[in-house]
Amino acid sequence: LAGQRASDVEQREHRAAADDHEQELRRRHGCGAAGPTDDIRSERLADRVAVIQSGRLVALDTPANLVRTEGAEAVITFVLPDGRIFAMDLFGRMYFISADLSTATPAGRLPVDRRGFGATAVMFAPGKILHFGGPTDTSVIIDVTGAEPIVTAGPPLSSSRRWVNATLLPDGRVLATGGATIDNMGSADYIGNYTINNAAEVFDPRTGEWTVEATGSTVGRMYHSTGLLLADGRVVELRRRWGAGLGGT
């Protein structure tokens, strides 16, 4: 079968309709429908989820147990100067992974206000990571030069910036661009209701502070957007089309 790919709005509408049908089956008949999904977190849609890899059943459990036991989600990783890998996930869990990739050792959790979708992180100096963005205006600095990560509070940004982009500048400062106070990753209901942050903010490790710089276009850069440092020192901002005016370059 061939045809035109459904738009983002159409895909969300189709998923919402399927979710409504699934919930109605559960309410009226106490059963559900079997089908593929890319979201194991929604307990309202499934009592049990099977994870199948290469035709082999590798896990079968409740959504909550799978999320808790089958590994991390939305993982950010950094290669450390000593060859180890430092990782942190959506739920704020931190890990050290050995240089030979044979072991992963839990290393605590980020503060509650640093967990959730839409955050980002950048290593601005060897073993020093700035984590910010997401549902709050807070930031933390994570020192991973020792045996355990040391997490200290960083300076606040001008607003919460969900799906903000972090770009390490040639002089070691960190540029924050894009983002909004409301998540734009999954509901057509939100379109038109964002508070978009179009100001460029720069974190300077020497002063430990953010500075609000120039304000750009009124077009939002949020989910699936990116900032890329060019060879001449400029930064190009790319955005994903998400509803009228919310997402091109």
Coordinates of C-alpha atoms in Angstrom, one line a residue:
L1 CA 0.0 0.0 0.0
A2 CA 1.2 3.5 -0.8
G3 CA -0.1 6.8 0.2
Q4 CA 0.7 10.2 1.7
R5 CA 2.1 10.2 5.3
A6 CA -0.5 11.5 7.8
S7 CA 0.3 14.9 9.2
D8 CA 1.3 15.3 12.8
V9 CA -2.1 16.6 13.8
E10 CA -3.8 13.6 12.0
Q11 CA -1.5 11.2 13.7
R12 CA -2.4 12.6 17.1
E13 CA -6.1 12.5 16.2
H14 CA -5.9 8.9 15.1
R15 CA -4.0 7.9 18.3
A16 CA -6.5 9.7 20.4
A17 CA -9.4 7.9 18.7
A18 CA -7.7 4.5 19.2
D19 CA -7.1 5.4 22.8
D20 CA -10.8 6.2 23.3
H21 CA -11.8 3.0 21.7
E22 CA -9.4 1.0 23.9
Q23 CA -10.8 2.6 27.0
E24 CA -14.4 1.9 26.0
L25 CA -13.5 -1.8 25.5
R26 CA -12.1 -1.9 29.0
R27 CA -15.0 -0.1 30.5
R28 CA -17.8 -2.0 28.9
H29 CA -16.3 -5.5 28.5
G30 CA -13.3 -5.6 30.9
C31 CA -10.9 -6.4 28.1
G32 CA -8.6 -4.7 25.6
A33 CA -7.2 -5.0 22.2
A34 CA -3.8 -6.4 21.2
G35 CA -1.7 -4.1 19.1
P36 CA 1.7 -2.5 18.6
T37 CA 2.6 0.7 20.5
D38 CA 5.6 2.9 21.1
D39 CA 4.4 4.1 24.5
I40 CA 4.6 1.6 27.5
R41 CA 4.0 4.3 30.1
S42 CA 0.2 4.7 29.8
E43 CA -1.4 2.4 32.3
R44 CA -4.8 3.5 31.4
L45 CA -4.5 1.7 28.1
A46 CA -2.8 -1.5 29.1
D47 CA -2.6 -3.9 32.0
R48 CA 0.3 -5.8 30.6
V49 CA 2.8 -5.0 27.8
A50 CA 5.0 -7.4 25.9
V51 CA 8.4 -6.3 24.6
I52 CA 9.3 -8.3 21.5
Q53 CA 12.8 -8.0 19.9
S54 CA 13.7 -9.8 16.7
G55 CA 10.6 -12.0 17.0
R56 CA 11.5 -13.1 20.6
L57 CA 9.5 -12.2 23.7
V58 CA 12.0 -10.5 26.0
A59 CA 9.7 -9.1 28.7
L60 CA 6.1 -9.2 29.8
D61 CA 4.8 -7.1 32.7
T62 CA 2.8 -4.1 33.7
P63 CA 3.8 -0.8 32.2
A64 CA 5.0 0.5 35.6
N65 CA 7.2 -2.5 36.2
L66 CA 8.7 -2.4 32.7
V67 CA 9.6 1.2 33.0
R68 CA 11.2 0.5 36.4
T69 CA 13.1 -2.7 35.5
E70 CA 13.8 -2.7 31.8
G71 CA 16.2 0.1 31.7
A72 CA 16.2 3.9 31.2
E73 CA 14.3 6.2 28.9
A74 CA 15.4 9.4 27.1
V75 CA 19.0 8.9 28.2
I76 CA 21.7 11.6 27.9
T77 CA 25.3 10.3 27.9
F78 CA 28.8 11.7 28.1
V79 CA 32.2 10.1 27.6
L80 CA 34.4 11.1 30.5
P81 CA 38.1 11.9 30.3
D82 CA 38.9 8.5 32.0
G83 CA 37.0 6.6 29.3
R84 CA 33.9 5.9 31.4
I85 CA 30.4 6.9 30.3
F86 CA 28.2 9.0 32.5
A87 CA 24.4 8.6 31.8
M88 CA 21.2 10.1 33.2
D89 CA 17.7 9.4 32.2
L90 CA 14.2 10.9 32.1
F91 CA 13.6 9.8 35.7
G92 CA 16.7 11.5 37.0
R93 CA 18.6 8.3 37.5
M94 CA 22.4 8.6 37.1
Y95 CA 24.8 5.8 36.1
F96 CA 28.5 5.2 35.4
I97 CA 29.1 2.8 32.6
S98 CA 32.5 1.1 32.4
A99 CA 34.9 1.9 29.6
D100 CA 34.5 -1.6 28.2
L101 CA 30.7 -1.3 28.4
S102 CA 30.4 -4.4 30.6
T103 CA 28.9 -2.8 33.7
A104 CA 26.5 0.0 34.6
T105 CA 26.6 1.3 38.2
P106 CA 23.8 3.4 39.6
A107 CA 25.1 6.7 40.9
G108 CA 22.1 8.4 42.6
R109 CA 19.4 10.6 41.2
L110 CA 19.0 14.2 40.1
P111 CA 16.7 16.5 42.2
V112 CA 13.0 16.2 41.5
D113 CA 12.9 19.5 39.6
R114 CA 15.5 18.2 37.1
R115 CA 13.5 15.2 36.1
G116 CA 11.0 14.9 33.2
F117 CA 10.8 15.5 29.5
G118 CA 12.2 18.5 27.7
A119 CA 15.5 19.0 29.6
T120 CA 19.0 19.0 28.1
A121 CA 22.6 18.9 29.2
V122 CA 26.0 19.9 28.0
M123 CA 29.6 19.2 29.2
F124 CA 31.1 22.7 29.3
A125 CA 34.4 21.6 30.8
P126 CA 36.0 18.1 31.2
G127 CA 33.8 16.3 33.8
K128 CA 31.5 19.3 34.4
I129 CA 27.9 19.0 33.1
L130 CA 25.2 21.7 33.0
H131 CA 21.7 20.3 33.1
F132 CA 18.8 22.6 32.5
G133 CA 15.5 23.1 30.7
G134 CA 12.3 21.1 31.0
P135 CA 9.4 21.9 33.2
T136 CA 11.2 24.4 35.6
D137 CA 13.6 27.3 35.3
T138 CA 16.2 25.6 37.4
S139 CA 19.6 24.2 36.5
V140 CA 22.2 22.0 38.2
I141 CA 25.9 21.5 37.7
I142 CA 27.1 17.9 37.9
D143 CA 30.7 17.2 38.7
V144 CA 31.6 13.7 37.5
T145 CA 35.4 13.9 37.8
G146 CA 35.3 11.7 40.9
A147 CA 34.0 8.3 41.9
E148 CA 30.5 9.7 42.5
P149 CA 28.7 12.6 40.8
I150 CA 28.4 15.8 42.8
V151 CA 25.3 17.7 42.0
T152 CA 25.0 21.4 43.0
A153 CA 22.3 24.0 42.2
G154 CA 23.0 26.2 39.3
P155 CA 21.6 29.7 38.4
P156 CA 18.0 29.9 37.2
L157 CA 17.0 30.8 33.6
S158 CA 14.6 33.5 32.6
S159 CA 11.8 31.0 32.4
S160 CA 11.1 27.3 32.1
R161 CA 12.2 26.1 28.7
R162 CA 10.8 22.7 27.6
W163 CA 12.7 21.2 24.7
V164 CA 15.4 23.9 24.9
N165 CA 18.5 23.5 22.8
A166 CA 22.0 23.7 24.4
T167 CA 25.0 24.6 22.2
L168 CA 28.6 24.7 23.6
L169 CA 30.3 27.8 22.2
P170 CA 34.0 28.0 21.3
D171 CA 34.9 30.0 24.4
G172 CA 33.3 27.5 26.8
R173 CA 30.1 29.3 27.4
V174 CA 26.7 27.6 26.9
L175 CA 24.0 29.0 24.6
A176 CA 20.3 28.2 25.3
T177 CA 17.8 28.7 22.5
G178 CA 14.2 27.8 22.0
G179 CA 11.8 26.1 24.3
A180 CA 8.5 27.0 25.9
T181 CA 6.7 26.9 29.2
I182 CA 4.3 24.2 27.9
D183 CA 5.2 20.8 26.4
N184 CA 4.3 20.6 22.6
M185 CA 5.0 16.9 22.2
G186 CA 1.7 15.2 22.0
S187 CA -1.5 17.2 22.2
A188 CA -3.2 19.3 19.6
D189 CA -5.1 20.9 22.5
Y190 CA -1.9 22.9 23.3
I191 CA -1.4 24.5 19.9
G192 CA -1.7 28.3 20.2
N193 CA -1.4 28.2 24.0
Y194 CA 2.4 28.2 24.5
T195 CA 4.5 30.8 26.1
I196 CA 7.5 30.6 23.8
N197 CA 10.9 31.8 24.9
N198 CA 12.7 33.3 21.9
A199 CA 15.5 34.9 23.8
A200 CA 19.1 33.6 23.6
E201 CA 20.5 33.0 27.0
V202 CA 24.2 32.4 27.7
F203 CA 25.7 30.6 30.7
D204 CA 29.2 31.7 31.6
P205 CA 31.1 29.3 33.8
R206 CA 33.5 32.0 34.9
T207 CA 30.6 34.0 36.5
G208 CA 28.2 31.1 37.1
E209 CA 25.3 33.2 35.7
W210 CA 22.9 33.2 32.8
T211 CA 22.7 36.4 30.7
V212 CA 19.7 37.1 28.4
E213 CA 20.9 38.2 25.0
A214 CA 19.1 39.0 21.7
T215 CA 15.5 38.0 21.1
G216 CA 14.8 36.3 17.8
S217 CA 11.9 35.2 15.6
T218 CA 8.4 34.8 17.0
V219 CA 8.5 31.2 15.6
G220 CA 9.0 28.6 18.3
R221 CA 11.8 26.1 18.4
M222 CA 10.7 23.2 20.6
Y223 CA 10.2 19.5 20.2
H224 CA 12.6 18.0 17.5
S225 CA 14.4 21.3 17.1
T226 CA 18.2 21.7 17.4
G227 CA 21.0 24.2 17.5
L228 CA 24.2 23.5 15.6
L229 CA 27.5 25.4 16.0
L230 CA 29.0 26.2 12.6
A231 CA 32.7 26.4 11.7
D232 CA 32.6 30.2 11.7
G233 CA 31.2 30.5 15.2
R234 CA 27.6 31.1 14.2
V235 CA 24.8 28.9 15.5
V236 CA 22.0 27.6 13.1
E237 CA 18.7 26.9 14.7
L238 CA 16.5 24.1 13.1
R239 CA 13.0 23.5 14.0
R240 CA 10.4 20.8 13.3
R241 CA 7.1 21.8 11.8
W242 CA 4.4 21.3 14.5
G243 CA 1.2 23.2 13.8
A244 CA 0.9 26.6 12.3
G245 CA 3.8 28.8 13.4
L246 CA 5.2 26.3 15.9
G247 CA 7.7 24.7 14.1
G248 CA 11.7 24.9 9.1
T249 CA 14.9 26.7 9.8

